[in-house]
């Protein structure tokens, strides 16, 4: 029986946890250790795991449970070791110095995620038209022509898309200013769909988490209900470190 690996934890306390793992092979999650670091594992066939919601949520839940008691380094989803001793030797012992350095870096930090979306996307389009005289003129001409030429319809769509991108970029910059000085690392993900303005993740010192929370609240108060904020965390630092294990 193989062992599915979720994370490496900053603990030398080898033990079994009261939570089940990702596989249906039975058995709870446990921590197997080398010196003062441990691999978080559960019994699993040596197989490839589908990137399904069920599997990714199980992987994330185990990491979050362990993170509540010790700093962790996330391991890439779907990593399975042949057995406990191989994991102990090839991962924990052979990469001990590297893992300790990474654990020291994340020990006092948390990952926080922020998404900001337009509450009413149609309002954003109305504002774009109201603010851009060239878009207004072309729109009105096409309306007067009951649709107009196909090439002009395409041009109008391109003009609106460009204006929307500029508006999104300006708002994204303004949103980011609320968090200046509050993060150690910051990564942006591409916005998904027309509603999304910002999709960012932040690595934040644990003692600044309260300040970051307050900044999110100030951002929310500044939007006059025109934006919806989705704020998650603390979560494992998946976006800033992910261990890849090659046997």
CSV table of N, CA and C in Angstrom, one decimal, residues 176-185 204-205 208 211-212:
chain,number,residue,atom,x,y,z
A,176,UNK,N,-5.7,47.5,-5.0
A,176,UNK,CA,-4.4,47.1,-4.4
A,176,UNK,C,-3.8,48.1,-3.5
A,177,UNK,N,-4.2,49.4,-3.7
A,177,UNK,CA,-3.6,50.4,-2.8
A,177,UNK,C,-4.1,50.3,-1.3
A,178,UNK,N,-5.2,49.6,-1.1
A,178,UNK,CA,-5.7,49.4,0.2
A,178,UNK,C,-4.8,48.5,1.0
A,179,UNK,N,-4.0,47.7,0.3
A,179,UNK,CA,-3.2,46.7,1.0
A,179,UNK,C,-1.7,47.0,0.9
A,180,UNK,N,-1.3,48.2,0.5
A,180,UNK,CA,0.1,48.6,0.4
A,180,UNK,C,0.8,48.4,1.8
A,181,UNK,N,1.9,47.8,1.8
A,181,UNK,CA,2.7,47.6,3.0
A,181,UNK,C,2.2,46.5,3.9
A,182,UNK,N,1.2,45.7,3.5
A,182,UNK,CA,0.6,44.7,4.4
A,182,UNK,C,1.0,43.3,4.0
A,183,UNK,N,1.7,43.1,2.9
A,183,UNK,CA,2.0,41.8,2.4
A,183,UNK,C,3.5,41.6,2.2
A,184,UNK,N,3.9,40.3,2.3
A,184,UNK,CA,5.3,39.9,2.0
A,184,UNK,C,5.4,39.6,0.5
A,185,UNK,N,4.5,38.8,0.0
A,185,UNK,CA,4.5,38.4,-1.4
A,185,UNK,C,3.0,38.6,-1.9
A,204,UNK,N,1.1,36.9,3.9
A,204,UNK,CA,1.0,38.0,4.9
A,204,UNK,C,1.6,37.5,6.2
A,205,UNK,N,2.4,38.4,6.8
A,205,UNK,CA,2.9,38.0,8.2
A,205,UNK,C,1.7,37.8,9.1
A,208,UNK,N,0.2,40.6,10.9
A,208,UNK,CA,-0.4,41.7,10.2
A,208,UNK,C,-1.8,41.2,9.7
A,211,UNK,N,-4.6,43.6,10.5
A,211,UNK,CA,-4.5,44.8,9.7
A,211,UNK,C,-5.0,44.6,8.3
A,212,UNK,N,-4.7,43.4,7.8
A,212,UNK,CA,-5.2,43.1,6.4
A,212,UNK,C,-6.8,42.9,6.4
